[in-house]
Amino acid sequence: MPDPDHLPGLENRITSETSFDLRPGDCVEGMKTLSDESVDLVVTSPPYNLGIKYANYSDNLSSEAYLAWSLEWATEVNRLLKPGGSFFLNVGAAPAQPWMPHEIALSLRNLFQLQNTIHWIKSITVEPRDSDPVSVGHFKPINSKRFLNDCHEYVFHFTKSGKVPVDRLAVGVPYADKSNITRWGHTKGKDKRCRGNNWYVPYETIKHRSKDRPHPATFPVELARKCILLHGGDPGEMTMMDPFLGIGNAAIAAAHAGLGKFTGFEIDDVYLTEARKRLGA
Ligand SMILES: C[S@@+](CC[C@H](N)C(=O)[O-])C[C@H]1O[C@@H](n2cnc3c(N)ncnc32)[C@H](O)[C@@H]1O
């Protein structure tokens, strides 16, 4: 039976009435035109400064310049975020730059509280006690005598107070041991528990990279959808933003969740056009 929390092909089922404002150009300039405390939720993944070959953007700043720029755009995110809002920041590392995700997170410590650290697992092997190991998911293998293959990225959940309530059961999972349902009063008889902070979210299977996922560094729609659900609240009343839209996976997740409004910025017209196409806009 398919896992109802991970439905493939989400982008093919956009039915909501979300109002989209997708803007070309630099997100720092774009965000400056928006009002203070007007956004409930930010789910984004900036360039990681790892030399990724984007169509136009150059992903090769010095570390100092990159961290200074991160602070610049995150300051705008801070200004726009409501006091009870959530900012989910997805960043990955490369073997040669293992500190980078942590340096970005640390550089934002005067702007936000780090409320949760989520590990986005792309591939994992589990070793049940009574059967053979089972491997799921995919990763891009590296040929190295020093480094393990990198099968995960971070999603830092920042808030302004560190005390924003989240809807853990909206992304919850059934109990493996059903006797826990009656054993623990807090279950209120429901077969749902918190899934924890290791989220296995594989990329959707595609046939043609250039046609189906024409961007070198995307996150799955499902990852953004889980962030939306975890933040909780009345979807129709919520405004979400992705300053680094890419080909629009956060926007597709917003549509799927039925959010009221979504604003996105993308400096590269090729990716913005693709995002609009995928949203049917
Ligand atoms: C890691 S990708 C985001 C991919 C996106 N999450 C998706 O799933 O499609 C970062 C994106 O930021 C864009 N970008 C880089 N600098 C930007 C800027 N100053 N303002 C807006 N977009 C920018 C790049 O062109 C790239 O598409």
CSV table of C-alpha atoms and ligand atoms in Angstrom, one decimal:
chain,number,residue,atom,x,y,z
A,1,MET,CA,0.0,0.0,0.0
A,2,PRO,CA,1.5,3.4,-0.9
A,3,ASP,CA,2.5,5.6,2.0
A,4,PRO,CA,-0.2,8.4,2.0
A,5,ASP,CA,2.5,10.8,3.4
A,6,HIS,CA,4.6,10.3,0.3
A,7,LEU,CA,2.5,10.6,-2.8
A,8,PRO,CA,4.6,10.7,-6.0
A,9,GLY,CA,3.7,13.1,-8.8
A,10,LEU,CA,2.3,15.8,-6.5
A,11,GLU,CA,2.8,18.4,-9.2
A,12,ASN,CA,0.3,16.7,-11.4
A,13,ARG,CA,-2.5,17.3,-8.9
A,14,ILE,CA,-2.5,21.1,-8.4
A,15,THR,CA,-6.1,21.9,-7.6
A,16,SER,CA,-5.9,24.7,-5.0
A,17,GLU,CA,-6.8,28.4,-5.3
A,18,THR,CA,-3.4,29.6,-4.1
A,19,SER,CA,-2.6,33.1,-5.3
A,20,PHE,CA,0.9,33.2,-6.8
A,21,ASP,CA,3.2,36.1,-7.1
A,22,LEU,CA,6.3,34.8,-8.9
A,23,ARG,CA,8.8,37.6,-9.6
A,24,PRO,CA,12.0,37.7,-11.7
A,25,GLY,CA,15.1,39.2,-10.3
A,26,ASP,CA,17.2,39.5,-7.1
A,27,CYS,CA,15.4,38.3,-4.0
A,28,VAL,CA,17.0,40.9,-1.7
A,29,GLU,CA,15.7,43.8,-3.9
A,30,GLY,CA,12.4,42.0,-4.3
A,31,MET,CA,11.9,41.3,-0.6
A,32,LYS,CA,12.5,45.0,0.1
A,33,THR,CA,9.2,45.8,-1.6
A,34,LEU,CA,7.2,43.6,0.8
A,35,SER,CA,5.7,44.7,4.1
A,36,ASP,CA,7.1,43.9,7.6
A,37,GLU,CA,5.7,40.7,9.2
A,38,SER,CA,3.6,39.7,6.2
A,39,VAL,CA,4.8,36.1,5.8
A,40,ASP,CA,3.9,33.1,7.9
A,41,LEU,CA,6.2,30.5,6.3
A,42,VAL,CA,9.5,30.5,4.4
A,43,VAL,CA,10.7,27.3,2.8
A,44,THR,CA,13.8,27.8,0.8
A,45,SER,CA,17.1,26.5,-0.4
A,46,PRO,CA,19.7,29.1,-1.5
A,47,PRO,CA,22.7,28.3,-3.7
A,48,TYR,CA,25.2,26.4,-1.4
A,49,ASN,CA,28.3,28.1,-2.8
A,50,LEU,CA,29.7,24.7,-3.9
A,51,GLY,CA,30.4,25.5,-7.5
A,52,ILE,CA,27.1,24.1,-8.8
A,53,LYS,CA,26.6,24.8,-12.5
A,54,TYR,CA,23.4,26.9,-12.7
A,55,ALA,CA,22.2,28.3,-16.0
A,56,ASN,CA,23.3,31.9,-15.0
A,57,TYR,CA,24.1,32.3,-11.3
A,58,SER,CA,27.7,31.8,-10.4
A,59,ASP,CA,28.0,29.6,-7.3
A,60,ASN,CA,31.6,30.4,-6.5
A,61,LEU,CA,31.8,33.3,-4.0
A,62,SER,CA,34.5,33.5,-1.3
A,63,SER,CA,33.3,32.1,2.0
A,64,GLU,CA,33.3,35.5,3.5
A,65,ALA,CA,31.3,37.1,0.7
A,66,TYR,CA,28.9,34.1,0.7
A,67,LEU,CA,28.2,34.4,4.4
A,68,ALA,CA,27.8,38.2,4.2
A,69,TRP,CA,25.3,37.7,1.4
A,70,SER,CA,23.5,35.0,3.4
A,71,LEU,CA,23.1,37.5,6.3
A,72,GLU,CA,21.8,40.1,3.9
A,73,TRP,CA,19.0,38.0,2.4
A,74,ALA,CA,18.2,36.4,5.8
A,75,THR,CA,17.8,39.9,7.4
A,76,GLU,CA,15.1,40.5,4.9
A,77,VAL,CA,13.4,37.2,5.7
A,78,ASN,CA,13.6,38.1,9.3
A,79,ARG,CA,11.8,41.5,8.6
A,80,LEU,CA,9.1,39.8,6.6
A,81,LEU,CA,8.4,36.9,8.9
A,82,LYS,CA,5.5,37.2,11.4
A,83,PRO,CA,6.4,36.7,15.1
A,84,GLY,CA,4.8,33.2,15.0
A,85,GLY,CA,6.3,32.3,11.6
A,86,SER,CA,8.6,29.5,10.6
A,87,PHE,CA,11.7,29.7,8.3
A,88,PHE,CA,12.8,26.3,7.0
A,89,LEU,CA,16.3,26.6,5.4
A,90,ASN,CA,17.6,23.7,3.4
A,91,VAL,CA,21.3,23.5,2.9
A,92,GLY,CA,23.7,20.7,2.0
A,93,ALA,CA,27.5,20.3,2.2
A,94,ALA,CA,30.2,18.9,0.0
A,95,PRO,CA,33.0,16.7,1.2
A,96,ALA,CA,35.5,19.5,0.7
A,97,GLN,CA,33.2,22.0,2.5
A,98,PRO,CA,31.8,20.1,5.5
A,99,TRP,CA,31.4,23.2,7.7
A,100,MET,CA,29.3,25.3,5.3
A,101,PRO,CA,25.8,24.3,6.5
A,102,HIS,CA,26.8,24.8,10.1
A,103,GLU,CA,28.5,28.2,9.3
A,104,ILE,CA,25.4,29.4,7.6
A,105,ALA,CA,23.2,28.4,10.5
A,106,LEU,CA,25.6,30.0,13.0
A,107,SER,CA,25.8,33.2,11.0
A,108,LEU,CA,22.0,33.6,11.5
A,109,ARG,CA,22.1,33.2,15.3
A,110,ASN,CA,21.5,36.9,15.9
A,111,LEU,CA,18.5,36.9,13.7
A,112,PHE,CA,16.7,33.7,14.6
A,113,GLN,CA,16.4,30.9,17.2
A,114,LEU,CA,17.3,27.5,15.8
A,115,GLN,CA,14.1,25.6,16.9
A,116,ASN,CA,14.6,22.3,15.1
A,117,THR,CA,17.3,20.6,13.0
A,118,ILE,CA,15.8,18.2,10.5
A,119,HIS,CA,17.9,15.8,8.5
A,120,TRP,CA,16.6,15.3,5.0
A,121,ILE,CA,17.7,11.7,4.3
A,122,LYS,CA,18.0,10.8,0.6
A,123,SER,CA,19.1,7.3,1.0
A,124,ILE,CA,19.4,5.0,4.0
A,125,THR,CA,20.1,1.3,4.9
A,126,VAL,CA,18.2,-0.2,7.8
A,127,GLU,CA,19.4,-3.4,9.4
A,128,PRO,CA,16.4,-5.2,11.0
A,129,ARG,CA,17.5,-7.7,13.7
A,130,ASP,CA,15.8,-10.7,12.1
A,131,SER,CA,16.3,-10.0,8.3
A,132,ASP,CA,18.8,-8.8,5.8
A,133,PRO,CA,19.7,-5.1,5.5
A,134,VAL,CA,17.3,-3.0,3.3
A,135,SER,CA,18.5,0.0,1.3
A,136,VAL,CA,16.1,2.6,0.0
A,137,GLY,CA,16.6,5.9,-2.0
A,138,HIS,CA,19.3,7.2,-4.3
A,139,PHE,CA,22.4,9.3,-4.0
A,140,LYS,CA,25.1,10.6,-6.3
A,141,PRO,CA,28.1,8.4,-5.6
A,142,ILE,CA,31.5,10.0,-5.1
A,143,ASN,CA,34.7,8.1,-5.8
A,144,SER,CA,36.8,8.6,-2.7
A,145,LYS,CA,39.3,6.9,-0.3
A,146,ARG,CA,38.4,9.5,2.4
A,147,PHE,CA,34.8,10.4,2.2
A,148,LEU,CA,31.6,8.5,2.7
A,149,ASN,CA,28.8,9.2,0.2
A,150,ASP,CA,26.8,12.1,1.3
A,151,CYS,CA,23.2,10.9,1.6
A,152,HIS,CA,21.6,13.7,3.5
A,153,GLU,CA,21.1,17.5,3.7
A,154,TYR,CA,20.0,19.8,6.5
A,155,VAL,CA,16.7,21.6,7.0
A,156,PHE,CA,17.2,24.2,9.7
A,157,HIS,CA,13.9,25.3,11.3
A,158,PHE,CA,14.4,28.9,12.5
A,159,THR,CA,11.8,30.9,14.4
A,160,LYS,CA,12.0,34.3,16.1
A,161,SER,CA,11.2,33.1,19.6
A,162,GLY,CA,12.2,29.4,19.5
A,163,LYS,CA,8.8,28.8,21.0
A,164,VAL,CA,6.5,28.5,18.0
A,165,PRO,CA,4.1,25.6,18.4
A,166,VAL,CA,4.3,23.1,15.6
A,167,ASP,CA,1.9,20.3,14.4
A,168,ARG,CA,4.0,17.3,15.0
A,169,LEU,CA,1.2,14.8,14.2
A,170,ALA,CA,0.5,16.4,10.9
A,171,VAL,CA,3.7,14.7,9.7
A,172,GLY,CA,3.3,11.9,12.2
A,173,VAL,CA,3.6,8.2,11.6
A,174,PRO,CA,1.8,5.1,12.9
A,175,TYR,CA,3.1,3.3,16.0
A,176,ALA,CA,5.2,0.2,15.2
A,177,ASP,CA,4.2,-1.2,18.5
A,178,LYS,CA,0.4,-0.7,18.7
A,179,SER,CA,0.4,-1.4,22.5
A,180,ASN,CA,1.8,2.1,22.9
A,181,ILE,CA,-1.5,3.6,21.8
A,182,THR,CA,-3.2,2.6,25.0
A,183,ARG,CA,0.0,2.7,27.2
A,184,TRP,CA,0.5,6.4,26.7
A,185,GLY,CA,-2.2,8.9,27.6
A,186,HIS,CA,-0.9,11.6,25.3
A,187,THR,CA,-1.9,9.4,22.2
A,188,LYS,CA,-5.6,10.1,23.0
A,189,GLY,CA,-6.2,6.7,21.4
A,190,LYS,CA,-4.8,7.7,18.0
A,191,ASP,CA,-2.3,5.6,16.1
A,192,LYS,CA,0.0,8.5,15.3
A,193,ARG,CA,3.3,9.5,16.8
A,194,CYS,CA,5.9,12.2,16.1
A,195,ARG,CA,8.2,11.0,13.2
A,196,GLY,CA,11.3,12.7,14.7
A,197,ASN,CA,13.8,14.8,12.8
A,198,ASN,CA,15.1,12.2,10.3
A,199,TRP,CA,12.9,12.6,7.2
A,200,TYR,CA,13.4,10.1,4.4
A,201,VAL,CA,12.2,11.9,1.3
A,202,PRO,CA,13.5,10.5,-2.0
A,203,TYR,CA,13.5,12.4,-5.2
A,204,GLU,CA,10.6,11.6,-7.5
A,205,THR,CA,11.6,9.1,-10.2
A,206,ILE,CA,12.0,10.9,-13.5
A,207,LYS,CA,12.6,9.6,-17.1
A,208,HIS,CA,14.4,12.6,-18.6
A,209,ARG,CA,16.5,15.0,-16.5
A,210,SER,CA,16.4,17.9,-18.9
A,211,LYS,CA,12.7,17.7,-19.5
A,212,ASP,CA,11.4,16.5,-16.1
A,213,ARG,CA,13.8,18.3,-13.7
A,214,PRO,CA,15.7,21.0,-15.6
A,215,HIS,CA,17.6,22.4,-12.6
A,216,PRO,CA,20.8,21.1,-11.0
A,217,ALA,CA,19.8,21.6,-7.3
A,218,THR,CA,16.2,21.1,-6.4
A,219,PHE,CA,14.4,19.7,-3.3
A,220,PRO,CA,11.4,17.4,-3.7
A,221,VAL,CA,7.9,18.9,-3.5
A,222,GLU,CA,7.3,16.5,-0.6
A,223,LEU,CA,10.1,18.0,1.5
A,224,ALA,CA,8.5,21.4,1.3
A,225,ARG,CA,5.0,19.9,1.9
A,226,LYS,CA,6.2,18.3,5.1
A,227,CYS,CA,7.6,21.7,6.3
A,228,ILE,CA,4.2,23.3,5.6
A,229,LEU,CA,2.3,20.6,7.5
A,230,LEU,CA,4.7,20.8,10.4
A,231,HIS,CA,4.2,24.5,10.8
A,232,GLY,CA,0.5,23.9,10.9
A,233,GLY,CA,-2.2,26.6,11.0
A,234,ASP,CA,-5.2,27.4,8.7
A,235,PRO,CA,-3.8,26.9,5.2
A,236,GLY,CA,-6.1,29.3,3.4
A,237,GLU,CA,-5.0,32.1,5.7
A,238,MET,CA,-1.3,31.5,5.3
A,239,THR,CA,1.3,33.3,3.2
A,240,MET,CA,4.4,31.4,2.1
A,241,MET,CA,7.6,32.7,0.4
A,242,ASP,CA,10.6,31.1,-1.3
A,243,PRO,CA,13.2,33.7,-2.1
A,244,PHE,CA,15.2,31.2,-4.2
A,245,LEU,CA,12.4,29.6,-6.2
A,246,GLY,CA,14.3,27.6,-8.8
A,247,ILE,CA,11.8,25.6,-10.8
A,248,GLY,CA,9.1,26.1,-8.1
A,249,ASN,CA,9.0,23.0,-5.9
A,250,ALA,CA,8.0,25.1,-2.8
A,251,ALA,CA,5.3,26.8,-4.9
A,252,ILE,CA,3.9,23.4,-6.0
A,253,ALA,CA,3.8,22.3,-2.3
A,254,ALA,CA,2.0,25.5,-1.4
A,255,ALA,CA,-0.6,24.8,-4.0
A,256,HIS,CA,-1.0,21.2,-2.9
A,257,ALA,CA,-1.4,22.3,0.7
A,258,GLY,CA,-4.0,24.9,-0.3
A,259,LEU,CA,-2.2,27.9,1.1
A,260,GLY,CA,-3.7,31.4,0.6
A,261,LYS,CA,-0.7,33.1,-1.0
A,262,PHE,CA,2.7,32.3,-2.3
A,263,THR,CA,5.5,34.7,-3.2
A,264,GLY,CA,8.6,33.6,-5.0
A,265,PHE,CA,11.8,35.2,-6.5
A,266,GLU,CA,14.1,33.7,-9.0
A,267,ILE,CA,17.1,35.5,-10.7
A,268,ASP,CA,17.2,33.2,-13.6
A,269,ASP,CA,14.5,33.6,-16.2
A,270,VAL,CA,14.9,30.0,-17.5
A,271,TYR,CA,14.1,28.5,-14.1
A,272,LEU,CA,11.3,31.0,-13.5
A,273,THR,CA,9.6,30.2,-16.8
A,274,GLU,CA,9.9,26.5,-15.9
A,275,ALA,CA,8.3,27.1,-12.5
A,276,ARG,CA,5.4,29.0,-14.1
A,277,LYS,CA,5.0,26.2,-16.6
A,278,ARG,CA,4.9,23.5,-13.9
A,279,LEU,CA,2.3,25.6,-11.9
A,280,GLY,CA,0.2,25.9,-15.1
A,281,ALA,CA,0.4,29.7,-14.7
B,1,LIG,C1,19.2,25.7,-4.7
B,1,LIG,S1,18.4,26.4,-6.0
B,1,LIG,C2,16.7,26.4,-5.5
B,1,LIG,C3,15.9,25.3,-6.1
B,1,LIG,C4,14.5,25.2,-5.6
B,1,LIG,N1,14.4,24.8,-4.2
B,1,LIG,C5,13.8,24.1,-6.4
B,1,LIG,O1,13.5,23.0,-5.9
B,1,LIG,O2,13.6,24.3,-7.6
B,1,LIG,C6,18.8,28.2,-5.8
B,1,LIG,C7,18.2,29.1,-6.8
B,1,LIG,O3,18.4,30.4,-6.4
B,1,LIG,C8,18.6,31.2,-7.6
B,1,LIG,N2,19.2,32.5,-7.2
B,1,LIG,C9,20.5,32.7,-7.0
B,1,LIG,N3,20.7,34.0,-6.5
B,1,LIG,C10,19.5,34.6,-6.4
B,1,LIG,C11,19.1,35.8,-6.0
B,1,LIG,N4,19.9,36.8,-5.6
B,1,LIG,N5,17.7,36.1,-6.0
B,1,LIG,C12,16.9,35.2,-6.5
B,1,LIG,N6,17.2,33.9,-6.9
B,1,LIG,C13,18.5,33.6,-6.9
B,1,LIG,C14,19.4,30.3,-8.5
B,1,LIG,O4,19.2,30.7,-9.9
B,1,LIG,C15,18.8,28.9,-8.2
B,1,LIG,O5,17.7,28.6,-9.1
